[in-house]
Amino acid sequence: MDSLDPDAREIATAALADGGALVVLTGAGISAESGVPTFRGPEGYWTIGSRHYHPQELATAAAFRRMPREIWRWYLTRRAICRAATPNAGHLALAAVEPALPGRFTLVTQNVDGLHRRAGSSSADTLQIHGNIDEARCTNGCSADRFPVPAGFDAFGRDDALDDDDFARLACPSCGAPARPHVLWFDETYDEAHYRAESAMARAAEAALLIVVGTAGATNLPMQIGHRVLRSGAPILDVNLEDNPFAALAVRSGGRALRGSAATVLPALLGALVGGQDSHSAPTSC
Ligand SMILES: [Zn+2]
């Protein structure tokens, strides 16, 4: 097995040598390595009565208004799958590098599965731009804002019913209004209050290095982050098993596209940044 592309290591080390900030953007690929499906594929399909729903039809505010109980059942089922997964070496490497770069590290994640937080990444520097499936929030916009999904739903399965008592327990603990999953839906837009979108762009503007991990660039804020970093002249490293739009940005930025898994590339790359010795992985650059 080859070691980590020495150019990538050199680019990363040089970029951060003068106290610059590191921004890491993660997507579904890093969670797939922990066994979390994207839910945009067959795992996300859902049957209500005799109708089969595509995930893009369910993950909307409109669907929630129409059938909140069914949408909660779908999210509780997805959440149980996420909770059964465990963080992998990629998540752990990101959690380990954060304290080594105090005030200079931001993790922007598209993943709602909470695996970064469970791996130990901090609340302050982990911007969950699509929300977190472990949290709910008041549909009435009261002061309660976000709160954890109540206990008792951790093993919720596809065939489980949500009776009146269960559904009542999902209400806002402060005002009693219905609560909703704290996730960004397809018919909604990014904002700062719930999804830290402005913070993510501000941190990108100041980045000395951007590492993109396991994302296909399907949503617009991640691509804006990539283009913002490119404009400011900082290098981009793209870690992905497959080609994707960030690979081209990485090459244009003077960075590298590293073809490998997050669980092998990140420990090697980030270990080098904090002076660790981990360097036994097998990506190749292109
Ligand atoms: Zn409330």
Tab-separated table of N, CA, C and O and ligand atoms in Angstrom, residues 138-145 147 172-177, ligand 1:
chain	number	residue	atom	x	y	z
A	138	CYS	N	-39.417	23.416	18.019
A	138	CYS	CA	-40.808	23.838	18.107
A	138	CYS	C	-41.280	24.409	16.770
A	138	CYS	O	-40.600	25.233	16.174
A	139	THR	N	-42.442	23.970	16.313
A	139	THR	CA	-42.967	24.533	15.058
A	139	THR	C	-43.570	25.914	15.288
A	139	THR	O	-43.878	26.627	14.343
A	140	ASN	N	-43.725	26.261	16.560
A	140	ASN	CA	-44.322	27.539	16.921
A	140	ASN	C	-43.256	28.621	17.074
A	140	ASN	O	-43.574	29.780	17.328
A	141	GLY	N	-41.982	28.225	16.952
A	141	GLY	CA	-40.891	29.193	17.076
A	141	GLY	C	-40.784	29.784	18.465
A	141	GLY	O	-40.364	30.929	18.627
A	142	CYS	N	-41.159	29.052	19.504
A	142	CYS	CA	-41.086	29.586	20.867
A	142	CYS	C	-39.641	29.559	21.358
A	142	CYS	O	-38.738	29.109	20.665
A	143	SER	N	-39.426	30.003	22.581
A	143	SER	CA	-38.058	30.160	23.078
A	143	SER	C	-37.357	28.818	23.300
A	143	SER	O	-36.156	28.773	23.527
A	144	ALA	N	-38.091	27.719	23.253
A	144	ALA	CA	-37.453	26.421	23.505
A	144	ALA	C	-36.427	26.082	22.418
A	144	ALA	O	-35.477	25.382	22.666
A	145	ASP	N	-36.644	26.615	21.221
A	145	ASP	CA	-35.752	26.347	20.104
A	145	ASP	C	-35.524	24.846	19.946
A	145	ASP	O	-36.467	24.110	19.752
A	147	PHE	N	-34.320	20.930	21.013
A	147	PHE	CA	-34.237	20.031	22.162
A	147	PHE	C	-34.031	18.615	21.631
A	147	PHE	O	-34.357	18.316	20.475
A	172	CYS	N	-43.362	20.144	21.740
A	172	CYS	CA	-42.402	21.076	22.344
A	172	CYS	C	-42.546	21.033	23.866
A	172	CYS	O	-43.642	21.224	24.392
A	173	PRO	N	-41.452	20.803	24.617
A	173	PRO	CA	-41.548	20.706	26.078
A	173	PRO	C	-41.871	22.042	26.730
A	173	PRO	O	-42.291	22.084	27.883
A	174	SER	N	-41.692	23.122	25.989
A	174	SER	CA	-41.912	24.441	26.582
A	174	SER	C	-43.350	24.924	26.389
A	174	SER	O	-44.012	25.335	27.339
A	175	CYS	N	-43.871	24.854	25.153
A	175	CYS	CA	-45.196	25.429	24.892
A	175	CYS	C	-46.225	24.392	24.446
A	175	CYS	O	-47.403	24.705	24.304
A	176	GLY	N	-45.791	23.149	24.204
A	176	GLY	CA	-46.742	22.104	23.851
A	176	GLY	C	-47.142	22.060	22.384
A	176	GLY	O	-47.908	21.185	21.967
A	177	ALA	N	-46.615	22.986	21.590
A	177	ALA	CA	-46.911	22.957	20.147
A	177	ALA	C	-46.221	21.744	19.521
A	177	ALA	O	-45.274	21.196	20.096
B	1	ZN	ZN	-42.588	25.647	21.777
